[in-house]
Amino acid sequence: MKLIVGLGNPGKEYENTRHNLGFMVVDKIAEDLKIYDFKEKFKGLIGEGNYKGEKILLLKPQTFMNLSGDSIIQVLNFYKIDSEVEMIVIYDDMSLPIGKLRIREKGSAGGHNGIKSIISHVGEKFLRIKFGIGASGGKEKTVGFVLGRFSKEEELDVKEAIENASKMALSLLEGEKIEKIMQLYNKK
């Protein structure tokens, strides 16, 4: 069994914001795998499906970003999932240009409070797909930036990157090498 987590904030006011890219990628994966029924469980929305004979769980924590780990740890414990090898987390990253994707197997939170929450529950070793949203232009502007929406110019790059992030996650499930995945889906 594998768990794919997309980070974001619940509620209509946060839909389609930079900080909700994790939710958007999980929605794309759900569409690709025909997982339409998400249930409210474990402080999140969870969908179940299959991919190439393996059970897949898709999770969108509903705890707000800073407490994402609270939802994730409940799912990991209930289903006995090993976060180091059976979980992928997808989230926005200001250190990458808009639409740029990067896979990491471990690391620090890098200032991302959702990742900080997850690390506090499971440690630094888990697969992650970082989705570039560009820089905010200063610490004082960060909150407004991450909770803002994409410009018309950015939307095409973001749409393509959401599709690529979905493909990356499914390739990781298949055990494809990270370097090969990065070459295929990160040509920018």
PDB file of C-alpha atoms in Angstrom:
ATOM      1  CA  MET A   1       0.000   0.000   0.000  1.00  0.00           C
ATOM      2  CA  LYS A   2       1.245   3.484  -0.888  1.00  0.00           C
ATOM      3  CA  LEU A   3       0.204   6.896   0.388  1.00  0.00           C
ATOM      4  CA  ILE A   4       0.328  10.064  -1.721  1.00  0.00           C
ATOM      5  CA  VAL A   5      -0.225  13.257   0.247  1.00  0.00           C
ATOM      6  CA  GLY A   6      -0.902  16.672  -1.239  1.00  0.00           C
ATOM      7  CA  LEU A   7      -0.487  19.630   1.090  1.00  0.00           C
ATOM      8  CA  GLY A   8      -2.827  22.596   1.140  1.00  0.00           C
ATOM      9  CA  ASN A   9      -5.428  24.458   3.153  1.00  0.00           C
ATOM     10  CA  PRO A  10      -9.117  23.511   3.322  1.00  0.00           C
ATOM     11  CA  GLY A  11     -11.856  25.887   2.244  1.00  0.00           C
ATOM     12  CA  LYS A  12     -13.050  27.685  -0.875  1.00  0.00           C
ATOM     13  CA  GLU A  13     -10.972  30.790  -0.143  1.00  0.00           C
ATOM     14  CA  TYR A  14      -7.748  28.769  -0.569  1.00  0.00           C
ATOM     15  CA  GLU A  15      -8.689  26.899  -3.752  1.00  0.00           C
ATOM     16  CA  ASN A  16      -6.295  27.461  -6.648  1.00  0.00           C
ATOM     17  CA  THR A  17      -3.738  29.303  -4.526  1.00  0.00           C
ATOM     18  CA  ARG A  18       0.002  28.663  -4.665  1.00  0.00           C
ATOM     19  CA  HIS A  19      -0.083  27.013  -1.235  1.00  0.00           C
ATOM     20  CA  ASN A  20      -2.667  24.479  -2.462  1.00  0.00           C
ATOM     21  CA  LEU A  21      -0.634  22.995  -5.304  1.00  0.00           C
ATOM     22  CA  GLY A  22      -0.318  19.737  -3.372  1.00  0.00           C
ATOM     23  CA  PHE A  23      -4.117  19.418  -3.331  1.00  0.00           C
ATOM     24  CA  MET A  24      -4.238  20.226  -7.065  1.00  0.00           C
ATOM     25  CA  VAL A  25      -1.729  17.496  -7.913  1.00  0.00           C
ATOM     26  CA  VAL A  26      -3.600  14.942  -5.780  1.00  0.00           C
ATOM     27  CA  ASP A  27      -6.805  15.926  -7.595  1.00  0.00           C
ATOM     28  CA  LYS A  28      -5.036  15.282 -10.920  1.00  0.00           C
ATOM     29  CA  ILE A  29      -3.781  11.885  -9.699  1.00  0.00           C
ATOM     30  CA  ALA A  30      -7.318  11.056  -8.514  1.00  0.00           C
ATOM     31  CA  GLU A  31      -8.660  11.969 -11.950  1.00  0.00           C
ATOM     32  CA  ASP A  32      -6.000   9.856 -13.684  1.00  0.00           C
ATOM     33  CA  LEU A  33      -6.684   6.846 -11.430  1.00  0.00           C
ATOM     34  CA  LYS A  34     -10.463   7.397 -11.446  1.00  0.00           C
ATOM     35  CA  ILE A  35     -10.648   7.873  -7.676  1.00  0.00           C
ATOM     36  CA  TYR A  36     -13.775   9.965  -7.202  1.00  0.00           C
ATOM     37  CA  ASP A  37     -14.925   9.131  -3.696  1.00  0.00           C
ATOM     38  CA  PHE A  38     -12.998  10.983  -0.974  1.00  0.00           C
ATOM     39  CA  LYS A  39     -14.136  10.414   2.607  1.00  0.00           C
ATOM     40  CA  GLU A  40     -13.551  12.579   5.665  1.00  0.00           C
ATOM     41  CA  LYS A  41     -11.269  10.520   7.916  1.00  0.00           C
ATOM     42  CA  PHE A  42      -8.052  11.023   9.853  1.00  0.00           C
ATOM     43  CA  LYS A  43      -8.450  14.831   9.869  1.00  0.00           C
ATOM     44  CA  GLY A  44      -8.333  14.768   6.083  1.00  0.00           C
ATOM     45  CA  LEU A  45     -10.009  13.795   2.848  1.00  0.00           C
ATOM     46  CA  ILE A  46      -8.874  10.324   1.816  1.00  0.00           C
ATOM     47  CA  GLY A  47      -9.490   8.432  -1.391  1.00  0.00           C
ATOM     48  CA  GLU A  48      -8.672   4.811  -2.134  1.00  0.00           C
ATOM     49  CA  GLY A  49      -7.825   3.212  -5.439  1.00  0.00           C
ATOM     50  CA  ASN A  50      -5.496   0.864  -7.237  1.00  0.00           C
ATOM     51  CA  TYR A  51      -2.533   1.437  -9.467  1.00  0.00           C
ATOM     52  CA  LYS A  52      -1.021  -1.514 -11.309  1.00  0.00           C
ATOM     53  CA  GLY A  53      -2.350  -3.959  -8.728  1.00  0.00           C
ATOM     54  CA  GLU A  54      -1.284  -2.002  -5.656  1.00  0.00           C
ATOM     55  CA  LYS A  55      -3.615  -0.215  -3.240  1.00  0.00           C
ATOM     56  CA  ILE A  56      -3.122   3.563  -3.292  1.00  0.00           C
ATOM     57  CA  LEU A  57      -4.340   6.085  -0.740  1.00  0.00           C
ATOM     58  CA  LEU A  58      -4.626   9.761  -1.657  1.00  0.00           C
ATOM     59  CA  LEU A  59      -4.731  12.216   1.250  1.00  0.00           C
ATOM     60  CA  LYS A  60      -5.521  15.916   1.456  1.00  0.00           C
ATOM     61  CA  PRO A  61      -5.078  16.905   5.136  1.00  0.00           C
ATOM     62  CA  GLN A  62      -7.811  19.263   6.335  1.00  0.00           C
ATOM     63  CA  THR A  63      -5.860  20.497   9.362  1.00  0.00           C
ATOM     64  CA  PHE A  64      -4.502  23.610   7.630  1.00  0.00           C
ATOM     65  CA  MET A  65      -0.935  23.534   6.393  1.00  0.00           C
ATOM     66  CA  ASN A  66       0.889  24.016   9.695  1.00  0.00           C
ATOM     67  CA  LEU A  67      -0.651  20.872  11.225  1.00  0.00           C
ATOM     68  CA  SER A  68      -0.462  18.532   8.199  1.00  0.00           C
ATOM     69  CA  GLY A  69       1.548  15.981  10.166  1.00  0.00           C
ATOM     70  CA  ASP A  70      -1.387  15.433  12.561  1.00  0.00           C
ATOM     71  CA  SER A  71      -3.490  13.991   9.737  1.00  0.00           C
ATOM     72  CA  ILE A  72      -0.666  12.079   8.064  1.00  0.00           C
ATOM     73  CA  ILE A  73       0.492  10.278  11.210  1.00  0.00           C
ATOM     74  CA  GLN A  74      -3.051   8.968  11.801  1.00  0.00           C
ATOM     75  CA  VAL A  75      -3.152   7.450   8.298  1.00  0.00           C
ATOM     76  CA  LEU A  76       0.353   5.993   8.624  1.00  0.00           C
ATOM     77  CA  ASN A  77      -0.459   4.388  11.970  1.00  0.00           C
ATOM     78  CA  PHE A  78      -3.881   3.044  10.974  1.00  0.00           C
ATOM     79  CA  TYR A  79      -2.698   1.453   7.722  1.00  0.00           C
ATOM     80  CA  LYS A  80       0.787   0.524   9.025  1.00  0.00           C
ATOM     81  CA  ILE A  81       2.485   2.462   6.195  1.00  0.00           C
ATOM     82  CA  ASP A  82       6.235   3.018   6.336  1.00  0.00           C
ATOM     83  CA  SER A  83       6.711   6.747   5.662  1.00  0.00           C
ATOM     84  CA  GLU A  84      10.290   6.245   4.470  1.00  0.00           C
ATOM     85  CA  VAL A  85       9.403   4.007   1.528  1.00  0.00           C
ATOM     86  CA  GLU A  86       5.623   4.045   1.045  1.00  0.00           C
ATOM     87  CA  MET A  87       4.715   7.743   1.233  1.00  0.00           C
ATOM     88  CA  ILE A  88       5.092  10.627  -1.219  1.00  0.00           C
ATOM     89  CA  VAL A  89       4.347  14.210  -0.163  1.00  0.00           C
ATOM     90  CA  ILE A  90       3.654  16.921  -2.761  1.00  0.00           C
ATOM     91  CA  TYR A  91       3.887  20.591  -1.810  1.00  0.00           C
ATOM     92  CA  ASP A  92       4.670  24.117  -2.963  1.00  0.00           C
ATOM     93  CA  ASP A  93       8.227  25.485  -2.712  1.00  0.00           C
ATOM     94  CA  MET A  94       9.280  29.146  -2.970  1.00  0.00           C
ATOM     95  CA  SER A  95      12.939  28.291  -3.563  1.00  0.00           C
ATOM     96  CA  LEU A  96      12.141  26.921  -7.041  1.00  0.00           C
ATOM     97  CA  PRO A  97      11.013  28.880 -10.107  1.00  0.00           C
ATOM     98  CA  ILE A  98       7.343  28.623 -11.016  1.00  0.00           C
ATOM     99  CA  GLY A  99       6.485  25.204 -12.433  1.00  0.00           C
ATOM    100  CA  LYS A 100       9.895  23.657 -11.668  1.00  0.00           C
ATOM    101  CA  LEU A 101       9.649  20.246  -9.985  1.00  0.00           C
ATOM    102  CA  ARG A 102      12.186  18.523  -7.787  1.00  0.00           C
ATOM    103  CA  ILE A 103      12.175  15.153  -6.024  1.00  0.00           C
ATOM    104  CA  ARG A 104      13.892  14.692  -2.677  1.00  0.00           C
ATOM    105  CA  GLU A 105      14.238  11.534  -0.577  1.00  0.00           C
ATOM    106  CA  LYS A 106      14.933  13.393   2.666  1.00  0.00           C
ATOM    107  CA  GLY A 107      15.836  16.786   4.005  1.00  0.00           C
ATOM    108  CA  SER A 108      14.870  19.666   6.223  1.00  0.00           C
ATOM    109  CA  ALA A 109      11.654  21.669   6.100  1.00  0.00           C
ATOM    110  CA  GLY A 110      13.364  24.555   4.306  1.00  0.00           C
ATOM    111  CA  GLY A 111      11.015  27.005   6.018  1.00  0.00           C
ATOM    112  CA  HIS A 112       7.840  25.172   4.909  1.00  0.00           C
ATOM    113  CA  ASN A 113       5.570  24.800   7.940  1.00  0.00           C
ATOM    114  CA  GLY A 114       3.614  21.879   6.504  1.00  0.00           C
ATOM    115  CA  ILE A 115       6.836  19.907   6.004  1.00  0.00           C
ATOM    116  CA  LYS A 116       8.026  20.971   9.454  1.00  0.00           C
ATOM    117  CA  SER A 117       4.851  19.438  10.911  1.00  0.00           C
ATOM    118  CA  ILE A 118       5.370  16.177   9.010  1.00  0.00           C
ATOM    119  CA  ILE A 119       9.039  15.975  10.057  1.00  0.00           C
ATOM    120  CA  SER A 120       7.999  16.415  13.705  1.00  0.00           C
ATOM    121  CA  HIS A 121       5.912  13.224  13.367  1.00  0.00           C
ATOM    122  CA  VAL A 122       7.955  10.974  11.045  1.00  0.00           C
ATOM    123  CA  GLY A 123      11.458  12.430  10.707  1.00  0.00           C
ATOM    124  CA  GLU A 124      13.201  13.881   7.648  1.00  0.00           C
ATOM    125  CA  LYS A 125      13.318  10.752   5.482  1.00  0.00           C
ATOM    126  CA  PHE A 126      10.334  10.546   3.132  1.00  0.00           C
ATOM    127  CA  LEU A 127       9.866  11.045  -0.597  1.00  0.00           C
ATOM    128  CA  ARG A 128       8.701  14.480  -1.640  1.00  0.00           C
ATOM    129  CA  ILE A 129       7.890  16.310  -4.808  1.00  0.00           C
ATOM    130  CA  LYS A 130       8.578  20.003  -4.455  1.00  0.00           C
ATOM    131  CA  PHE A 131       6.550  22.217  -6.797  1.00  0.00           C
ATOM    132  CA  GLY A 132       8.103  25.603  -7.559  1.00  0.00           C
ATOM    133  CA  ILE A 133       5.966  28.682  -7.036  1.00  0.00           C
ATOM    134  CA  GLY A 134       8.714  31.299  -7.377  1.00  0.00           C
ATOM    135  CA  ALA A 135       9.930  33.778  -4.790  1.00  0.00           C
ATOM    136  CA  SER A 136       7.667  36.133  -2.860  1.00  0.00           C
ATOM    137  CA  GLY A 137       9.980  39.137  -2.980  1.00  0.00           C
ATOM    138  CA  GLY A 138      10.604  39.328   0.759  1.00  0.00           C
ATOM    139  CA  LYS A 139       9.695  37.712   4.052  1.00  0.00           C
ATOM    140  CA  GLU A 140       7.017  40.309   4.847  1.00  0.00           C
ATOM    141  CA  LYS A 141       5.201  39.435   1.590  1.00  0.00           C
ATOM    142  CA  THR A 142       5.375  35.655   1.947  1.00  0.00           C
ATOM    143  CA  VAL A 143       1.920  34.970   3.426  1.00  0.00           C
ATOM    144  CA  GLY A 144       0.089  37.023   0.822  1.00  0.00           C
ATOM    145  CA  PHE A 145       2.180  35.472  -1.922  1.00  0.00           C
ATOM    146  CA  VAL A 146       1.639  31.802  -1.030  1.00  0.00           C
ATOM    147  CA  LEU A 147      -2.061  32.392  -0.412  1.00  0.00           C
ATOM    148  CA  GLY A 148      -2.370  34.274  -3.704  1.00  0.00           C
ATOM    149  CA  ARG A 149      -3.507  32.959  -7.044  1.00  0.00           C
ATOM    150  CA  PHE A 150      -1.448  32.506 -10.186  1.00  0.00           C
ATOM    151  CA  SER A 151      -1.313  35.147 -12.874  1.00  0.00           C
ATOM    152  CA  LYS A 152      -2.711  34.351 -16.327  1.00  0.00           C
ATOM    153  CA  GLU A 153       0.874  34.081 -17.598  1.00  0.00           C
ATOM    154  CA  GLU A 154       1.748  31.524 -14.903  1.00  0.00           C
ATOM    155  CA  GLU A 155      -1.341  29.345 -15.332  1.00  0.00           C
ATOM    156  CA  LEU A 156      -0.103  27.452 -18.434  1.00  0.00           C
ATOM    157  CA  ASP A 157       3.197  26.547 -16.771  1.00  0.00           C
ATOM    158  CA  VAL A 158       1.369  25.504 -13.615  1.00  0.00           C
ATOM    159  CA  LYS A 159      -1.123  23.327 -15.505  1.00  0.00           C
ATOM    160  CA  GLU A 160       1.699  21.517 -17.319  1.00  0.00           C
ATOM    161  CA  ALA A 161       3.655  21.107 -14.083  1.00  0.00           C
ATOM    162  CA  ILE A 162       0.590  19.669 -12.293  1.00  0.00           C
ATOM    163  CA  GLU A 163       0.328  17.031 -15.020  1.00  0.00           C
ATOM    164  CA  ASN A 164       4.059  16.312 -14.774  1.00  0.00           C
ATOM    165  CA  ALA A 165       3.953  16.107 -10.955  1.00  0.00           C
ATOM    166  CA  SER A 166       1.130  13.559 -11.248  1.00  0.00           C
ATOM    167  CA  LYS A 167       3.207  11.495 -13.686  1.00  0.00           C
ATOM    168  CA  MET A 168       6.252  11.811 -11.414  1.00  0.00           C
ATOM    169  CA  ALA A 169       4.307  10.481  -8.424  1.00  0.00           C
ATOM    170  CA  LEU A 170       3.026   7.498 -10.398  1.00  0.00           C
ATOM    171  CA  SER A 171       6.542   6.804 -11.718  1.00  0.00           C
ATOM    172  CA  LEU A 172       7.839   6.847  -8.132  1.00  0.00           C
ATOM    173  CA  LEU A 173       5.162   4.285  -7.224  1.00  0.00           C
ATOM    174  CA  GLU A 174       6.503   2.054  -9.980  1.00  0.00           C
ATOM    175  CA  GLY A 175       9.992   2.243  -8.466  1.00  0.00           C
ATOM    176  CA  GLU A 176      11.474   4.259 -11.326  1.00  0.00           C
ATOM    177  CA  LYS A 177      14.840   5.863 -10.567  1.00  0.00           C
ATOM    178  CA  ILE A 178      14.599   9.473  -9.403  1.00  0.00           C
ATOM    179  CA  GLU A 179      17.230  10.688 -11.881  1.00  0.00           C
ATOM    180  CA  LYS A 180      15.299   9.221 -14.817  1.00  0.00           C
ATOM    181  CA  ILE A 181      12.017  10.755 -13.596  1.00  0.00           C
ATOM    182  CA  MET A 182      13.657  14.156 -13.242  1.00  0.00           C
ATOM    183  CA  GLN A 183      15.048  13.937 -16.794  1.00  0.00           C
ATOM    184  CA  LEU A 184      11.652  13.026 -18.228  1.00  0.00           C
ATOM    185  CA  TYR A 185       9.508  15.607 -16.480  1.00  0.00           C
ATOM    186  CA  ASN A 186      11.769  18.527 -15.662  1.00  0.00           C
ATOM    187  CA  LYS A 187      13.074  19.687 -18.990  1.00  0.00           C
ATOM    188  CA  LYS A 188      12.834  23.418 -18.235  1.00  0.00           C
TER     189      LYS A 188
END
